[in-house]
mmCIF file with all atom_site columns, C-alpha atoms and ligand atoms in Angstrom:
data_model
loop_
_atom_site.group_PDB
_atom_site.id
_atom_site.type_symbol
_atom_site.label_atom_id
_atom_site.label_alt_id
_atom_site.label_comp_id
_atom_site.label_asym_id
_atom_site.label_entity_id
_atom_site.label_seq_id
_atom_site.pdbx_PDB_ins_code
_atom_site.Cartn_x
_atom_site.Cartn_y
_atom_site.Cartn_z
_atom_site.occupancy
_atom_site.B_iso_or_equiv
_atom_site.pdbx_formal_charge
_atom_site.auth_seq_id
_atom_site.auth_comp_id
_atom_site.auth_asym_id
_atom_site.auth_atom_id
_atom_site.pdbx_PDB_model_num
ATOM   1   C CA  . MET A 1 1   ? 0.000   0.000  0.000  1.00 0.00 ? 30  MET A CA  1
ATOM   2   C CA  . THR A 1 2   ? 1.302   3.449  -0.930 1.00 0.00 ? 31  THR A CA  1
ATOM   3   C CA  . LYS A 1 3   ? 1.995   5.465  2.222  1.00 0.00 ? 32  LYS A CA  1
ATOM   4   C CA  . ILE A 1 4   ? 1.009   9.073  1.649  1.00 0.00 ? 33  ILE A CA  1
ATOM   5   C CA  . ALA A 1 5   ? 1.818   11.977 3.981  1.00 0.00 ? 34  ALA A CA  1
ATOM   6   C CA  . VAL A 1 6   ? 0.607   15.569 3.865  1.00 0.00 ? 35  VAL A CA  1
ATOM   7   C CA  . TYR A 1 7   ? 2.773   18.567 4.789  1.00 0.00 ? 36  TYR A CA  1
ATOM   8   C CA  . PRO A 1 8   ? 0.315   21.432 5.355  1.00 0.00 ? 37  PRO A CA  1
ATOM   9   C CA  . GLY A 1 9   ? 1.156   25.108 5.713  1.00 0.00 ? 38  GLY A CA  1
ATOM   10  C CA  . SER A 1 10  ? 0.711   28.556 4.322  1.00 0.00 ? 39  SER A CA  1
ATOM   11  C CA  . PHE A 1 11  ? 4.292   28.689 2.975  1.00 0.00 ? 40  PHE A CA  1
ATOM   12  C CA  . ASP A 1 12  ? 4.287   32.479 2.687  1.00 0.00 ? 41  ASP A CA  1
ATOM   13  C CA  . PRO A 1 13  ? 6.922   32.085 1.338  1.00 0.00 ? 42  PRO A CA  1
ATOM   14  C CA  . VAL A 1 14  ? 8.640   28.693 1.360  1.00 0.00 ? 43  VAL A CA  1
ATOM   15  C CA  . THR A 1 15  ? 12.033  28.739 3.169  1.00 0.00 ? 44  THR A CA  1
ATOM   16  C CA  . TYR A 1 16  ? 14.996  26.347 3.407  1.00 0.00 ? 45  TYR A CA  1
ATOM   17  C CA  . GLY A 1 17  ? 13.454  25.227 6.718  1.00 0.00 ? 46  GLY A CA  1
ATOM   18  C CA  . HIS A 1 18  ? 10.402  23.913 4.828  1.00 0.00 ? 47  HIS A CA  1
ATOM   19  C CA  . VAL A 1 19  ? 12.561  22.498 2.009  1.00 0.00 ? 48  VAL A CA  1
ATOM   20  C CA  . HIS A 1 20  ? 14.612  20.431 4.473  1.00 0.00 ? 49  HIS A CA  1
ATOM   21  C CA  . ILE A 1 21  ? 11.535  19.041 6.203  1.00 0.00 ? 50  ILE A CA  1
ATOM   22  C CA  . ILE A 1 22  ? 9.795   18.041 2.946  1.00 0.00 ? 51  ILE A CA  1
ATOM   23  C CA  . GLN A 1 23  ? 12.924  16.396 1.548  1.00 0.00 ? 52  GLN A CA  1
ATOM   24  C CA  . ARG A 1 24  ? 13.372  14.333 4.701  1.00 0.00 ? 53  ARG A CA  1
ATOM   25  C CA  . ALA A 1 25  ? 9.688   13.360 4.748  1.00 0.00 ? 54  ALA A CA  1
ATOM   26  C CA  . ALA A 1 26  ? 9.998   12.270 1.117  1.00 0.00 ? 55  ALA A CA  1
ATOM   27  C CA  . LYS A 1 27  ? 12.648  9.727  2.166  1.00 0.00 ? 56  LYS A CA  1
ATOM   28  C CA  . ILE A 1 28  ? 10.280  8.161  4.713  1.00 0.00 ? 57  ILE A CA  1
ATOM   29  C CA  . PHE A 1 29  ? 6.984   8.125  2.790  1.00 0.00 ? 58  PHE A CA  1
ATOM   30  C CA  . ASP A 1 30  ? 6.149   6.908  -0.722 1.00 0.00 ? 59  ASP A CA  1
ATOM   31  C CA  . LYS A 1 31  ? 4.502   10.205 -1.538 1.00 0.00 ? 60  LYS A CA  1
ATOM   32  C CA  . VAL A 1 32  ? 4.338   13.560 0.265  1.00 0.00 ? 61  VAL A CA  1
ATOM   33  C CA  . ILE A 1 33  ? 1.846   16.257 -0.676 1.00 0.00 ? 62  ILE A CA  1
ATOM   34  C CA  . MET A 1 34  ? 2.681   19.849 0.183  1.00 0.00 ? 63  MET A CA  1
ATOM   35  C CA  . ALA A 1 35  ? -0.818  21.126 0.906  1.00 0.00 ? 64  ALA A CA  1
ATOM   36  C CA  . VAL A 1 36  ? -0.986  24.899 0.716  1.00 0.00 ? 65  VAL A CA  1
ATOM   37  C CA  . THR A 1 37  ? -3.757  26.540 2.717  1.00 0.00 ? 66  THR A CA  1
ATOM   38  C CA  . ASP A 1 38  ? -6.011  28.936 0.899  1.00 0.00 ? 67  ASP A CA  1
ATOM   39  C CA  . ASP A 1 39  ? -7.485  30.556 4.032  1.00 0.00 ? 68  ASP A CA  1
ATOM   40  C CA  . ASN A 1 40  ? -7.718  34.312 3.948  1.00 0.00 ? 69  ASN A CA  1
ATOM   41  C CA  . TYR A 1 41  ? -7.407  34.711 7.700  1.00 0.00 ? 70  TYR A CA  1
ATOM   42  C CA  . LYS A 1 42  ? -3.605  34.570 7.488  1.00 0.00 ? 71  LYS A CA  1
ATOM   43  C CA  . ASN A 1 43  ? -3.276  37.677 5.308  1.00 0.00 ? 72  ASN A CA  1
ATOM   44  C CA  . THR A 1 44  ? -0.448  36.348 3.182  1.00 0.00 ? 73  THR A CA  1
ATOM   45  C CA  . ILE A 1 45  ? 1.778   38.722 1.214  1.00 0.00 ? 74  ILE A CA  1
ATOM   46  C CA  . PHE A 1 46  ? 2.055   36.255 -1.665 1.00 0.00 ? 75  PHE A CA  1
ATOM   47  C CA  . SER A 1 47  ? -1.078  35.186 -3.525 1.00 0.00 ? 76  SER A CA  1
ATOM   48  C CA  . LEU A 1 48  ? -1.929  31.504 -3.607 1.00 0.00 ? 77  LEU A CA  1
ATOM   49  C CA  . GLU A 1 49  ? -0.662  31.250 -7.185 1.00 0.00 ? 78  GLU A CA  1
ATOM   50  C CA  . GLU A 1 50  ? 2.644   32.927 -6.294 1.00 0.00 ? 79  GLU A CA  1
ATOM   51  C CA  . ARG A 1 51  ? 3.165   30.603 -3.307 1.00 0.00 ? 80  ARG A CA  1
ATOM   52  C CA  . LEU A 1 52  ? 2.439   27.555 -5.465 1.00 0.00 ? 81  LEU A CA  1
ATOM   53  C CA  . ASN A 1 53  ? 4.862   28.692 -8.166 1.00 0.00 ? 82  ASN A CA  1
ATOM   54  C CA  . LEU A 1 54  ? 7.652   29.211 -5.627 1.00 0.00 ? 83  LEU A CA  1
ATOM   55  C CA  . ILE A 1 55  ? 7.079   25.759 -4.127 1.00 0.00 ? 84  ILE A CA  1
ATOM   56  C CA  . LYS A 1 56  ? 7.072   24.223 -7.602 1.00 0.00 ? 85  LYS A CA  1
ATOM   57  C CA  . ALA A 1 57  ? 10.413  25.864 -8.382 1.00 0.00 ? 86  ALA A CA  1
ATOM   58  C CA  . CYS A 1 58  ? 12.062  24.861 -5.083 1.00 0.00 ? 87  CYS A CA  1
ATOM   59  C CA  . CYS A 1 59  ? 10.553  21.543 -4.049 1.00 0.00 ? 88  CYS A CA  1
ATOM   60  C CA  . THR A 1 60  ? 8.385   19.619 -6.438 1.00 0.00 ? 89  THR A CA  1
ATOM   61  C CA  . GLN A 1 61  ? 10.411  19.975 -9.636 1.00 0.00 ? 90  GLN A CA  1
ATOM   62  C CA  . LYS A 1 62  ? 13.412  18.275 -8.062 1.00 0.00 ? 91  LYS A CA  1
ATOM   63  C CA  . ASN A 1 63  ? 11.659  15.332 -6.345 1.00 0.00 ? 92  ASN A CA  1
ATOM   64  C CA  . LYS A 1 64  ? 9.413   12.806 -8.036 1.00 0.00 ? 93  LYS A CA  1
ATOM   65  C CA  . ASN A 1 65  ? 7.489   11.801 -4.912 1.00 0.00 ? 94  ASN A CA  1
ATOM   66  C CA  . ILE A 1 66  ? 6.701   15.336 -3.731 1.00 0.00 ? 95  ILE A CA  1
ATOM   67  C CA  . GLU A 1 67  ? 3.429   16.760 -5.012 1.00 0.00 ? 96  GLU A CA  1
ATOM   68  C CA  . ILE A 1 68  ? 1.721   20.069 -4.461 1.00 0.00 ? 97  ILE A CA  1
ATOM   69  C CA  . ASP A 1 69  ? -1.941  20.796 -3.844 1.00 0.00 ? 98  ASP A CA  1
ATOM   70  C CA  . VAL A 1 70  ? -4.280  23.400 -2.371 1.00 0.00 ? 99  VAL A CA  1
ATOM   71  C CA  . PHE A 1 71  ? -6.637  22.716 0.491  1.00 0.00 ? 100 PHE A CA  1
ATOM   72  C CA  . ASN A 1 72  ? -9.466  24.533 2.209  1.00 0.00 ? 101 ASN A CA  1
ATOM   73  C CA  . GLY A 1 73  ? -11.336 23.563 5.327  1.00 0.00 ? 102 GLY A CA  1
ATOM   74  C CA  . LEU A 1 74  ? -10.477 20.785 7.729  1.00 0.00 ? 103 LEU A CA  1
ATOM   75  C CA  . LEU A 1 75  ? -7.154  19.044 7.273  1.00 0.00 ? 104 LEU A CA  1
ATOM   76  C CA  . VAL A 1 76  ? -8.577  15.682 8.371  1.00 0.00 ? 105 VAL A CA  1
ATOM   77  C CA  . ASP A 1 77  ? -11.170 15.865 5.577  1.00 0.00 ? 106 ASP A CA  1
ATOM   78  C CA  . TYR A 1 78  ? -8.382  16.525 3.093  1.00 0.00 ? 107 TYR A CA  1
ATOM   79  C CA  . MET A 1 79  ? -6.482  13.522 4.526  1.00 0.00 ? 108 MET A CA  1
ATOM   80  C CA  . GLU A 1 80  ? -9.511  11.289 3.913  1.00 0.00 ? 109 GLU A CA  1
ATOM   81  C CA  . LYS A 1 81  ? -9.916  12.606 0.379  1.00 0.00 ? 110 LYS A CA  1
ATOM   82  C CA  . THR A 1 82  ? -6.290  11.885 -0.534 1.00 0.00 ? 111 THR A CA  1
ATOM   83  C CA  . GLY A 1 83  ? -5.972  8.635  1.432  1.00 0.00 ? 112 GLY A CA  1
ATOM   84  C CA  . ALA A 1 84  ? -3.045  10.088 3.396  1.00 0.00 ? 113 ALA A CA  1
ATOM   85  C CA  . VAL A 1 85  ? -2.063  8.453  6.685  1.00 0.00 ? 114 VAL A CA  1
ATOM   86  C CA  . ALA A 1 86  ? 0.243   11.055 8.249  1.00 0.00 ? 115 ALA A CA  1
ATOM   87  C CA  . ILE A 1 87  ? 0.523   14.805 8.774  1.00 0.00 ? 116 ILE A CA  1
ATOM   88  C CA  . ILE A 1 88  ? 4.081   16.118 8.668  1.00 0.00 ? 117 ILE A CA  1
ATOM   89  C CA  . ARG A 1 89  ? 4.966   19.057 10.908 1.00 0.00 ? 118 ARG A CA  1
ATOM   90  C CA  . GLY A 1 90  ? 8.315   20.666 11.581 1.00 0.00 ? 119 GLY A CA  1
ATOM   91  C CA  . LEU A 1 91  ? 9.430   21.533 15.104 1.00 0.00 ? 120 LEU A CA  1
ATOM   92  C CA  . ARG A 1 92  ? 11.872  24.388 15.495 1.00 0.00 ? 121 ARG A CA  1
ATOM   93  C CA  . ALA A 1 93  ? 11.932  25.211 19.166 1.00 0.00 ? 122 ALA A CA  1
ATOM   94  C CA  . VAL A 1 94  ? 10.094  24.511 22.390 1.00 0.00 ? 123 VAL A CA  1
ATOM   95  C CA  . SER A 1 95  ? 7.837   27.449 21.516 1.00 0.00 ? 124 SER A CA  1
ATOM   96  C CA  . ASP A 1 96  ? 6.344   25.447 18.615 1.00 0.00 ? 125 ASP A CA  1
ATOM   97  C CA  . PHE A 1 97  ? 5.515   22.541 20.883 1.00 0.00 ? 126 PHE A CA  1
ATOM   98  C CA  . GLU A 1 98  ? 2.359   23.691 22.649 1.00 0.00 ? 127 GLU A CA  1
ATOM   99  C CA  . TYR A 1 99  ? 0.515   24.778 19.511 1.00 0.00 ? 128 TYR A CA  1
ATOM   100 C CA  . GLU A 1 100 ? 1.613   21.687 17.594 1.00 0.00 ? 129 GLU A CA  1
ATOM   101 C CA  . MET A 1 101 ? 0.564   19.378 20.427 1.00 0.00 ? 130 MET A CA  1
ATOM   102 C CA  . GLN A 1 102 ? -2.894  20.964 20.466 1.00 0.00 ? 131 GLN A CA  1
ATOM   103 C CA  . MET A 1 103 ? -3.224  20.608 16.694 1.00 0.00 ? 132 MET A CA  1
ATOM   104 C CA  . ALA A 1 104 ? -2.056  16.980 16.747 1.00 0.00 ? 133 ALA A CA  1
ATOM   105 C CA  . SER A 1 105 ? -4.478  16.149 19.579 1.00 0.00 ? 134 SER A CA  1
ATOM   106 C CA  . ILE A 1 106 ? -7.472  17.783 17.932 1.00 0.00 ? 135 ILE A CA  1
ATOM   107 C CA  . ASN A 1 107 ? -6.709  16.110 14.612 1.00 0.00 ? 136 ASN A CA  1
ATOM   108 C CA  . LYS A 1 108 ? -6.423  12.744 16.378 1.00 0.00 ? 137 LYS A CA  1
ATOM   109 C CA  . HIS A 1 109 ? -9.779  13.400 17.997 1.00 0.00 ? 138 HIS A CA  1
ATOM   110 C CA  . LEU A 1 110 ? -11.357 14.275 14.637 1.00 0.00 ? 139 LEU A CA  1
ATOM   111 C CA  . ASN A 1 111 ? -9.907  11.245 12.873 1.00 0.00 ? 140 ASN A CA  1
ATOM   112 C CA  . ARG A 1 112 ? -8.248  8.400  14.807 1.00 0.00 ? 141 ARG A CA  1
ATOM   113 C CA  . ARG A 1 113 ? -6.698  6.982  11.639 1.00 0.00 ? 142 ARG A CA  1
ATOM   114 C CA  . VAL A 1 114 ? -4.464  10.012 11.152 1.00 0.00 ? 143 VAL A CA  1
ATOM   115 C CA  . GLU A 1 115 ? -1.029  10.270 12.828 1.00 0.00 ? 144 GLU A CA  1
ATOM   116 C CA  . THR A 1 116 ? 1.033   13.450 13.127 1.00 0.00 ? 145 THR A CA  1
ATOM   117 C CA  . VAL A 1 117 ? 4.742   12.938 12.500 1.00 0.00 ? 146 VAL A CA  1
ATOM   118 C CA  . PHE A 1 118 ? 7.096   15.618 13.823 1.00 0.00 ? 147 PHE A CA  1
ATOM   119 C CA  . LEU A 1 119 ? 10.474  16.203 12.262 1.00 0.00 ? 148 LEU A CA  1
ATOM   120 C CA  . MET A 1 120 ? 13.042  18.265 14.147 1.00 0.00 ? 149 MET A CA  1
ATOM   121 C CA  . SER A 1 121 ? 14.305  21.223 12.226 1.00 0.00 ? 150 SER A CA  1
ATOM   122 C CA  . ASP A 1 122 ? 17.876  21.186 11.017 1.00 0.00 ? 151 ASP A CA  1
ATOM   123 C CA  . ALA A 1 123 ? 19.881  23.258 13.571 1.00 0.00 ? 152 ALA A CA  1
ATOM   124 C CA  . GLU A 1 124 ? 20.987  25.617 10.817 1.00 0.00 ? 153 GLU A CA  1
ATOM   125 C CA  . TYR A 1 125 ? 17.377  26.565 10.057 1.00 0.00 ? 154 TYR A CA  1
ATOM   126 C CA  . SER A 1 126 ? 15.795  26.227 13.488 1.00 0.00 ? 155 SER A CA  1
ATOM   127 C CA  . PHE A 1 127 ? 15.413  29.986 13.946 1.00 0.00 ? 156 PHE A CA  1
ATOM   128 C CA  . ILE A 1 128 ? 13.855  30.693 10.541 1.00 0.00 ? 157 ILE A CA  1
ATOM   129 C CA  . SER A 1 129 ? 10.204  31.426 10.039 1.00 0.00 ? 158 SER A CA  1
ATOM   130 C CA  . SER A 1 130 ? 8.473   32.901 7.005  1.00 0.00 ? 159 SER A CA  1
ATOM   131 C CA  . THR A 1 131 ? 7.484   35.873 9.180  1.00 0.00 ? 160 THR A CA  1
ATOM   132 C CA  . MET A 1 132 ? 11.072  36.557 10.225 1.00 0.00 ? 161 MET A CA  1
ATOM   133 C CA  . ILE A 1 133 ? 12.281  36.287 6.636  1.00 0.00 ? 162 ILE A CA  1
ATOM   134 C CA  . LYS A 1 134 ? 9.624   38.754 5.472  1.00 0.00 ? 163 LYS A CA  1
ATOM   135 C CA  . ASN A 1 135 ? 10.626  41.266 8.156  1.00 0.00 ? 164 ASN A CA  1
ATOM   136 C CA  . VAL A 1 136 ? 14.295  41.104 7.217  1.00 0.00 ? 165 VAL A CA  1
ATOM   137 C CA  . ALA A 1 137 ? 13.506  41.323 3.474  1.00 0.00 ? 166 ALA A CA  1
ATOM   138 C CA  . ARG A 1 138 ? 11.190  44.298 4.031  1.00 0.00 ? 167 ARG A CA  1
ATOM   139 C CA  . LEU A 1 139 ? 14.038  46.179 5.687  1.00 0.00 ? 168 LEU A CA  1
ATOM   140 C CA  . GLY A 1 140 ? 16.437  45.305 2.873  1.00 0.00 ? 169 GLY A CA  1
ATOM   141 C CA  . GLY A 1 141 ? 18.483  42.658 4.762  1.00 0.00 ? 170 GLY A CA  1
ATOM   142 C CA  . ASP A 1 142 ? 20.250  39.726 3.109  1.00 0.00 ? 171 ASP A CA  1
ATOM   143 C CA  . ILE A 1 143 ? 18.085  36.593 3.260  1.00 0.00 ? 172 ILE A CA  1
ATOM   144 C CA  . SER A 1 144 ? 19.944  34.537 0.662  1.00 0.00 ? 173 SER A CA  1
ATOM   145 C CA  . HIS A 1 145 ? 21.179  32.030 3.264  1.00 0.00 ? 174 HIS A CA  1
ATOM   146 C CA  . PHE A 1 146 ? 17.632  31.184 4.390  1.00 0.00 ? 175 PHE A CA  1
ATOM   147 C CA  . VAL A 1 147 ? 15.556  30.909 1.225  1.00 0.00 ? 176 VAL A CA  1
ATOM   148 C CA  . PRO A 1 148 ? 16.068  29.489 -2.275 1.00 0.00 ? 177 PRO A CA  1
ATOM   149 C CA  . GLU A 1 149 ? 17.164  32.030 -4.899 1.00 0.00 ? 178 GLU A CA  1
ATOM   150 C CA  . GLU A 1 150 ? 13.717  32.164 -6.566 1.00 0.00 ? 179 GLU A CA  1
ATOM   151 C CA  . VAL A 1 151 ? 12.165  33.158 -3.218 1.00 0.00 ? 180 VAL A CA  1
ATOM   152 C CA  . ALA A 1 152 ? 14.791  35.817 -2.489 1.00 0.00 ? 181 ALA A CA  1
ATOM   153 C CA  . ILE A 1 153 ? 14.097  37.410 -5.890 1.00 0.00 ? 182 ILE A CA  1
ATOM   154 C CA  . ALA A 1 154 ? 10.322  37.233 -5.399 1.00 0.00 ? 183 ALA A CA  1
ATOM   155 C CA  . LEU A 1 155 ? 10.582  38.894 -1.967 1.00 0.00 ? 184 LEU A CA  1
ATOM   156 C CA  . LYS A 1 156 ? 12.703  41.710 -3.334 1.00 0.00 ? 185 LYS A CA  1
ATOM   157 C CA  . GLU A 1 157 ? 10.165  42.326 -6.108 1.00 0.00 ? 186 GLU A CA  1
ATOM   158 C CA  . LYS A 1 158 ? 7.236   42.145 -3.714 1.00 0.00 ? 187 LYS A CA  1
ATOM   159 C CA  . TYR A 1 159 ? 8.617   44.782 -1.346 1.00 0.00 ? 188 TYR A CA  1
ATOM   160 C CA  . LYS A 1 160 ? 9.670   47.016 -4.231 1.00 0.00 ? 189 LYS A CA  1
ATOM   161 C CA  . GLU A 1 161 ? 6.108   46.795 -5.581 1.00 0.00 ? 190 GLU A CA  1
ATOM   162 C CA  . LYS A 1 162 ? 4.659   47.585 -2.137 1.00 0.00 ? 191 LYS A CA  1
ATOM   163 C CA  . TYR A 1 163 ? 7.009   50.537 -1.705 1.00 0.00 ? 192 TYR A CA  1
ATOM   164 C CA  . ILE A 1 164 ? 6.064   52.007 -5.115 1.00 0.00 ? 193 ILE A CA  1
ATOM   165 C CA  . ASN A 1 165 ? 2.342   51.603 -4.352 1.00 0.00 ? 194 ASN A CA  1
ATOM   166 C CA  . LYS A 1 166 ? 2.810   53.312 -0.990 1.00 0.00 ? 195 LYS A CA  1
ATOM   167 C CA  . VAL A 1 167 ? 4.655   56.260 -2.539 1.00 0.00 ? 196 VAL A CA  1
ATOM   168 C CA  . LYS A 1 168 ? 1.924   56.562 -5.203 1.00 0.00 ? 197 LYS A CA  1
ATOM   169 C CA  . SER A 1 169 ? -0.906  56.512 -2.679 1.00 0.00 ? 198 SER A CA  1
ATOM   170 C CA  . ASN A 1 170 ? 0.791   59.187 -0.541 1.00 0.00 ? 199 ASN A CA  1
ATOM   171 C CA  . ARG A 1 171 ? 1.197   61.417 -3.537 1.00 0.00 ? 200 ARG A CA  1
ATOM   172 C CA  . TYR A 1 172 ? -2.353  61.313 -4.887 1.00 0.00 ? 201 TYR A CA  1
HETATM 173 P P1  . ADP B 2 .   ? 1.517   27.488 9.274  1.00 0.00 ? 318 ADP B P1  1
HETATM 174 O O1  . ADP B 2 .   ? 0.846   28.326 8.235  1.00 0.00 ? 318 ADP B O1  1
HETATM 175 O O2  . ADP B 2 .   ? 0.818   26.220 9.642  1.00 0.00 ? 318 ADP B O2  1
HETATM 176 O O3  . ADP B 2 .   ? 2.035   28.262 10.458 1.00 0.00 ? 318 ADP B O3  1
HETATM 177 P P2  . ADP B 2 .   ? 4.052   27.445 7.922  1.00 0.00 ? 318 ADP B P2  1
HETATM 178 O O4  . ADP B 2 .   ? 3.854   27.586 6.476  1.00 0.00 ? 318 ADP B O4  1
HETATM 179 O O5  . ADP B 2 .   ? 4.644   28.631 8.630  1.00 0.00 ? 318 ADP B O5  1
HETATM 180 O O6  . ADP B 2 .   ? 2.750   26.925 8.575  1.00 0.00 ? 318 ADP B O6  1
HETATM 181 O O7  . ADP B 2 .   ? 4.928   26.177 8.234  1.00 0.00 ? 318 ADP B O7  1
HETATM 182 C C1  . ADP B 2 .   ? 4.467   24.873 7.929  1.00 0.00 ? 318 ADP B C1  1
HETATM 183 C C2  . ADP B 2 .   ? 5.198   23.869 8.786  1.00 0.00 ? 318 ADP B C2  1
HETATM 184 O O8  . ADP B 2 .   ? 6.595   23.995 8.596  1.00 0.00 ? 318 ADP B O8  1
HETATM 185 C C3  . ADP B 2 .   ? 4.964   23.973 10.296 1.00 0.00 ? 318 ADP B C3  1
HETATM 186 O O9  . ADP B 2 .   ? 4.952   22.671 10.836 1.00 0.00 ? 318 ADP B O9  1
HETATM 187 C C4  . ADP B 2 .   ? 6.173   24.704 10.784 1.00 0.00 ? 318 ADP B C4  1
HETATM 188 O O10 . ADP B 2 .   ? 6.466   24.390 12.136 1.00 0.00 ? 318 ADP B O10 1
HETATM 189 C C5  . ADP B 2 .   ? 7.222   24.125 9.861  1.00 0.00 ? 318 ADP B C5  1
HETATM 190 N N1  . ADP B 2 .   ? 8.379   25.015 9.712  1.00 0.00 ? 318 ADP B N1  1
HETATM 191 C C6  . ADP B 2 .   ? 8.381   26.320 9.383  1.00 0.00 ? 318 ADP B C6  1
HETATM 192 N N2  . ADP B 2 .   ? 9.644   26.811 9.355  1.00 0.00 ? 318 ADP B N2  1
HETATM 193 C C7  . ADP B 2 .   ? 10.462  25.778 9.696  1.00 0.00 ? 318 ADP B C7  1
HETATM 194 C C8  . ADP B 2 .   ? 11.879  25.633 9.893  1.00 0.00 ? 318 ADP B C8  1
HETATM 195 N N3  . ADP B 2 .   ? 12.703  26.655 9.771  1.00 0.00 ? 318 ADP B N3  1
HETATM 196 N N4  . ADP B 2 .   ? 12.342  24.409 10.231 1.00 0.00 ? 318 ADP B N4  1
HETATM 197 C C9  . ADP B 2 .   ? 11.490  23.386 10.397 1.00 0.00 ? 318 ADP B C9  1
HETATM 198 N N5  . ADP B 2 .   ? 10.155  23.445 10.267 1.00 0.00 ? 318 ADP B N5  1
HETATM 199 C C10 . ADP B 2 .   ? 9.646   24.621 9.907  1.00 0.00 ? 318 ADP B C10 1
#
């Protein structure tokens, strides 16, 4: 039986932290689906299409058993639909633990068939989050060590675009 896992997240944008986790998961499972959330509550800076394109460039093109998909609603329903048996989550620091434990427990309650598998972040990337990367990029800092080249370029463009729009709206 093909063992499928799902790696859910907003990936706004994808970082080397995510890339490491998905590549390691792909060695354990037959197939791993990066499931990108399409919820508006997170207020992402990249559109869904932009996030998908960045993931395609950095993760799915290079690995045959990594797929990409979009999901809305309850993760356990998506797991049923795809026949996946495990949720992959990355753990960076103790601060991730409480939230992740709550999520894993509620998902177990909603569907007893589903297991959550935690992978420890690589030490080199344990302090990276998409939020942190966005803050550094917004202020013009060098993020090339933390994100694939395609993402670094996209972030630069995004903040340039935002800056131009801001200047325009102040002027008129
Ligand atoms: P969410 O929208 O659920 O907060 P993210 O897109 O930020 O998700 O991240 C998805 C998953 O990747 C989460 O399990 C998160 O803990 C994990 N993750 C994020 N950054 C890293 C990192 N640097 N190292 C390991 N795991 C990470």
